[in-house]
PDB file of C-alpha atoms and ligand atoms in Angstrom:
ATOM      1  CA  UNK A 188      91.281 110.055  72.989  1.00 83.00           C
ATOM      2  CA  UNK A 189      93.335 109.056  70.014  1.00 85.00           C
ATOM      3  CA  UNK A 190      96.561 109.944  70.556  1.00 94.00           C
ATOM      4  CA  UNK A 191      96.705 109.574  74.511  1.00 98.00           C
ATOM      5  CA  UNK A 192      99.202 106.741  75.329  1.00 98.00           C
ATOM      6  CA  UNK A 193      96.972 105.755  78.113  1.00 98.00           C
ATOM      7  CA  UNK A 194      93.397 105.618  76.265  1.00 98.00           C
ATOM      8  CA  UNK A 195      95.477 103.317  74.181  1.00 98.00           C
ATOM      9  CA  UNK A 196      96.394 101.004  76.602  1.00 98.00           C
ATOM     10  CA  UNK A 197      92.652 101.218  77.804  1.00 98.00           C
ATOM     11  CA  UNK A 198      91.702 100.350  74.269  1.00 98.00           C
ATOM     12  CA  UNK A 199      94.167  97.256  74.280  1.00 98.00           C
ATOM     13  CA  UNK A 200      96.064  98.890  71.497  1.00 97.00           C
ATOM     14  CA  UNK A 201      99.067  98.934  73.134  1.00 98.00           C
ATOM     15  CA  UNK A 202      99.581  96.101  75.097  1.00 98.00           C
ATOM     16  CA  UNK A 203     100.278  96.030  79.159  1.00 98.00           C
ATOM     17  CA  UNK A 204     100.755  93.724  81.818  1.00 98.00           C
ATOM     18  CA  UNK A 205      97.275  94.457  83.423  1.00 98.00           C
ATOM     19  CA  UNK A 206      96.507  94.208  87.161  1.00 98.00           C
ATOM     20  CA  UNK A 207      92.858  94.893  87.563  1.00 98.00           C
ATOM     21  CA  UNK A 208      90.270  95.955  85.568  1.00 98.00           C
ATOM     22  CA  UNK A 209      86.301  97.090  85.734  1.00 98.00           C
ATOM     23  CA  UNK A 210      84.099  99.100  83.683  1.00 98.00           C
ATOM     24  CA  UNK A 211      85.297 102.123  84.961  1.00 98.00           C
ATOM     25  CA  UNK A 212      89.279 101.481  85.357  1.00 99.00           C
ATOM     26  CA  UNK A 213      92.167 100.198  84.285  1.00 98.00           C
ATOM     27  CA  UNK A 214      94.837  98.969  86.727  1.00 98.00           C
ATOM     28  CA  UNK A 215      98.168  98.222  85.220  1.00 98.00           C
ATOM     29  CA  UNK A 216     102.276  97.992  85.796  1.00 98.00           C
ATOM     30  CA  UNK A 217     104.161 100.639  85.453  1.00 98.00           C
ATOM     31  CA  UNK A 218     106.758  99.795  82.044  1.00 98.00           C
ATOM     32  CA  UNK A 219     109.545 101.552  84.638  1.00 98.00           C
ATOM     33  CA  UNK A 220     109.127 100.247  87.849  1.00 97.00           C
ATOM     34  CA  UNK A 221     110.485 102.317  90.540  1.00 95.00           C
ATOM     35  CA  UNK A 222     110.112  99.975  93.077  1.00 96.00           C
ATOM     36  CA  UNK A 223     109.395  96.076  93.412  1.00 97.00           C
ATOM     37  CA  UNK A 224     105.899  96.714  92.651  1.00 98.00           C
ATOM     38  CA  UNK A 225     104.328  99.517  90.559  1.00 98.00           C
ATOM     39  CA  UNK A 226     100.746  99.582  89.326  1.00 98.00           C
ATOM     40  CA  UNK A 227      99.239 102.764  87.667  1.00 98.00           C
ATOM     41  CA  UNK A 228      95.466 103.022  88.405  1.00 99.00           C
ATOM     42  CA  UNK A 229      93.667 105.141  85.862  1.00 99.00           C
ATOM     43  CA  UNK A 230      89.901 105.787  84.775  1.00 98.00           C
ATOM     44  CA  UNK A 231      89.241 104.394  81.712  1.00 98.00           C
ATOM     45  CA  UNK A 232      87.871 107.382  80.496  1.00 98.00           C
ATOM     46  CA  UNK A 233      90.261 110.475  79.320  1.00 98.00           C
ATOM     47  CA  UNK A 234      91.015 112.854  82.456  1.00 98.00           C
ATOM     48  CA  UNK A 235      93.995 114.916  81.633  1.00 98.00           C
ATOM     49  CA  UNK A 236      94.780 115.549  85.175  1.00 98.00           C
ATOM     50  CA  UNK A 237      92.992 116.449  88.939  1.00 98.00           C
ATOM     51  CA  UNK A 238      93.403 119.981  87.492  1.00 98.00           C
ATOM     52  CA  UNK A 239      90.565 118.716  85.081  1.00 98.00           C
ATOM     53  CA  UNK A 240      87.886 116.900  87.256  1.00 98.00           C
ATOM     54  CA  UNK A 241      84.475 118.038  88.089  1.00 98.00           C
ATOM     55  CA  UNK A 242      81.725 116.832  90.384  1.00 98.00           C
ATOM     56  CA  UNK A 243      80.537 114.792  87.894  1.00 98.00           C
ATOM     57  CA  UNK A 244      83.756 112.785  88.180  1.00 98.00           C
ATOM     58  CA  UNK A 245      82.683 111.934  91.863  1.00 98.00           C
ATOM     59  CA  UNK A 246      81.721 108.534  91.803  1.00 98.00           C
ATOM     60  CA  UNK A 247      84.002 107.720  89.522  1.00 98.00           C
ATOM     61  CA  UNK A 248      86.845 109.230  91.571  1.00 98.00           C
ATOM     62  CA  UNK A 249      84.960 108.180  95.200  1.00 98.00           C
ATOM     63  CA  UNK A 250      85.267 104.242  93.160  1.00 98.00           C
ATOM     64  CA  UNK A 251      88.821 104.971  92.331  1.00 98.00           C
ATOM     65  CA  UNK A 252      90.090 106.361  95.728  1.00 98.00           C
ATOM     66  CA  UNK A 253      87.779 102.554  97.540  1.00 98.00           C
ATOM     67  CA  UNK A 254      89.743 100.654  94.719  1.00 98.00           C
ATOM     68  CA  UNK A 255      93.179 101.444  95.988  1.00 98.00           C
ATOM     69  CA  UNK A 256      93.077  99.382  98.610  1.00 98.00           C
ATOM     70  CA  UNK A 257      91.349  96.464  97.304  1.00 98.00           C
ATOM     71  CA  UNK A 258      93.961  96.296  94.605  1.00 98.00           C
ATOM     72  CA  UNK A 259      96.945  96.822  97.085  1.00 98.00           C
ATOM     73  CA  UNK A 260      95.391  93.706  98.948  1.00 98.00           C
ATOM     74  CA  UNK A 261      95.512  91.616  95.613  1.00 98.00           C
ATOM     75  CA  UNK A 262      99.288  92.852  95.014  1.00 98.00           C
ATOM     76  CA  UNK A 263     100.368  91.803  98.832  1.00 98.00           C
ATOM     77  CA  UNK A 264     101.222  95.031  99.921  1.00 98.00           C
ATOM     78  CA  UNK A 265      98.117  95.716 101.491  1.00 98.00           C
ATOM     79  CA  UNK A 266      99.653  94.882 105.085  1.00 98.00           C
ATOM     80  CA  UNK A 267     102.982  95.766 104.249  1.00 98.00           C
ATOM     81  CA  UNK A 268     102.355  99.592 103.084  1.00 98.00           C
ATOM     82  CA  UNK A 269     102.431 101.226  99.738  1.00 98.00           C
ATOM     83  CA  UNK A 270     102.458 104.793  98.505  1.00 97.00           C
ATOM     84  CA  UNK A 271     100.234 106.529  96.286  1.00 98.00           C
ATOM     85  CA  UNK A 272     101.203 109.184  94.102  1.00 97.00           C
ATOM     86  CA  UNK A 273      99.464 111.728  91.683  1.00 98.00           C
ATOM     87  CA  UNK A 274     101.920 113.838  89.395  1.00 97.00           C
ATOM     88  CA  UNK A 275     100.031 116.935  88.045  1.00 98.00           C
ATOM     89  CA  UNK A 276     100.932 119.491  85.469  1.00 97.00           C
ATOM     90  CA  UNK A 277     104.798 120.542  84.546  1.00 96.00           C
ATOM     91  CA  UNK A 278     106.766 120.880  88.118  1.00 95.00           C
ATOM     92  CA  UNK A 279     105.637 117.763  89.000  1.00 96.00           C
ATOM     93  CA  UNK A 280     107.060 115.887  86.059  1.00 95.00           C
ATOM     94  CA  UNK A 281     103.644 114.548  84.773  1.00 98.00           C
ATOM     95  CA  UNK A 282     104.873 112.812  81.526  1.00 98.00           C
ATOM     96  CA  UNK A 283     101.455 111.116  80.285  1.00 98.00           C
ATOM     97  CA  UNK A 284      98.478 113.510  80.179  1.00 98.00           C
ATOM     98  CA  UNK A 285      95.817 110.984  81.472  1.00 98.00           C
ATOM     99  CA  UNK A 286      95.112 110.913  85.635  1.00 98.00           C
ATOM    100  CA  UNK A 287      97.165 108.123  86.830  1.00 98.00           C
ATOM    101  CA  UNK A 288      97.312 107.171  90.383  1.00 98.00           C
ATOM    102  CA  UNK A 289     101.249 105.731  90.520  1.00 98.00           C
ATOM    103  CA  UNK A 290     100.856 102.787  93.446  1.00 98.00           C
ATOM    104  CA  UNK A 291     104.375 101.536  94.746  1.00 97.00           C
ATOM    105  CA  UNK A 292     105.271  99.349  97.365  1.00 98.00           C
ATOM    106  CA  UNK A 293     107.159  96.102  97.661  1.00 98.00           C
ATOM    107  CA  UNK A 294     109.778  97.328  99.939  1.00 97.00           C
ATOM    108  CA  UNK A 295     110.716 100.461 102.445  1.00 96.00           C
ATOM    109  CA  UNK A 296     110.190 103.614 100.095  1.00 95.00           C
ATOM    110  CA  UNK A 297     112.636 106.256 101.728  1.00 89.00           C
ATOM    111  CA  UNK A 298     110.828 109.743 102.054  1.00 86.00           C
ATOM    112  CA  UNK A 299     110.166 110.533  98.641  1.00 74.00           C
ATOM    113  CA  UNK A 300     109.827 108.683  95.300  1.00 60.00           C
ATOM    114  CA  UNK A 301     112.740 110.522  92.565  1.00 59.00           C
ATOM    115  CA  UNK A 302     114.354 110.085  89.211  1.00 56.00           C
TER     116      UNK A 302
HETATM  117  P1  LIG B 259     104.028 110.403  85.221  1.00 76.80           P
HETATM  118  O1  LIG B 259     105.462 110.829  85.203  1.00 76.80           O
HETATM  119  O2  LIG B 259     103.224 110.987  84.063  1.00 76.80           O
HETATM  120  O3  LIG B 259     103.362 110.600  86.549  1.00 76.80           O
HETATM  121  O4  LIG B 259     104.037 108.829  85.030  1.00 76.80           O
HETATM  122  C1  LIG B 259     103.931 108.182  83.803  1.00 76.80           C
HETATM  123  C2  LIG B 259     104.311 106.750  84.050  1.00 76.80           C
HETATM  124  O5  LIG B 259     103.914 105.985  82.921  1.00 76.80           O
HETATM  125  C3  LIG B 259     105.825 106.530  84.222  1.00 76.80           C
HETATM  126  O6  LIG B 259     106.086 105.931  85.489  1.00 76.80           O
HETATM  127  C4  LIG B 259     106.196 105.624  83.051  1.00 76.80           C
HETATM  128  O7  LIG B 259     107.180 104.669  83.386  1.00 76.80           O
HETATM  129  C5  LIG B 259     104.875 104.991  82.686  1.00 76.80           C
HETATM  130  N1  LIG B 259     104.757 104.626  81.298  1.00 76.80           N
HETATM  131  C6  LIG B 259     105.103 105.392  80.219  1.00 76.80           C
HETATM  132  N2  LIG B 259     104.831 104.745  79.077  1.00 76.80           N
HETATM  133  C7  LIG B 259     104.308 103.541  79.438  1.00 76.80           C
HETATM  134  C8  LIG B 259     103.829 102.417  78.669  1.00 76.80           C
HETATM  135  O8  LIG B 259     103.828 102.404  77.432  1.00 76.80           O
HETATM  136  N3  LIG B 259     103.360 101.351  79.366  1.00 76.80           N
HETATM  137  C9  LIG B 259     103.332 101.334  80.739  1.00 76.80           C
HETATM  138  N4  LIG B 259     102.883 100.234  81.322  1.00 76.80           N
HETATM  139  N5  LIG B 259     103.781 102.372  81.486  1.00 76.80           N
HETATM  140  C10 LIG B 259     104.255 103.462  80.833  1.00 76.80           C
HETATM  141 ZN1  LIG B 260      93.705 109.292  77.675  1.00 76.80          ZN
END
């Protein structure tokens, strides 16, 4: 979509510091890290949100949910923990309006990740 920030950095128009990549997603660091690491995982194509996924999406999301781990492993936080986290719609403060899967780890996280 042409003027999602995301879809851009899918498209390489905006450049990132990428972490993983396949035909179906982009894995890359988060421009604001809130902790020592911070990867967003996203599918390359545009999903505004969960509020906006069908059954359709399911092996695209079942492929997203097995890559979390496999990409944890390659940022060595696999062992160590990591938390995943899925901002959706207004209250939850969901700035960019394509699905991101916000994966932080690196050190002990507290109970809850804030502004
Ligand atoms: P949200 O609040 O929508 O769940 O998270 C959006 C995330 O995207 C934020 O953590 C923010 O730092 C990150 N972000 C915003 N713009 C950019 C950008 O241009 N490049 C990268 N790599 N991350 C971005
Ligand atoms: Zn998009």
């Amino acid at each position: 979509m042409e003027n999602c920030l995301f879809c851009r950095i899918v498209n390489k128009e905006i450049p990132s510091r990428i972490a993983y990549e396949d035909d179906l997603l982009l894995g890359f660091y988060d421009i604001e890290p809130k902790a020592p690491v911070h990867v967003l995982l996203i599918p390359k194509a545009h999903i505004e949100s969960l509020n906006d996924l069908a059954v359709d999406h399911s092996i695209l999301m079942g492929h997203l949910t097995l890559t979390i781990a496999e990409l944890a492993e390659k940022l060595g936080i696999k062992e160590s923990g990591y938390r995943v986290i899925v901002n959706c719609g207004e209250d939850s403060g969901q700035e960019v309006a394509h699905l991101h899967y916000h994966i932080l780890g690196g050190e002990k996280l507290g109970d809850i990740i804030a502004r």
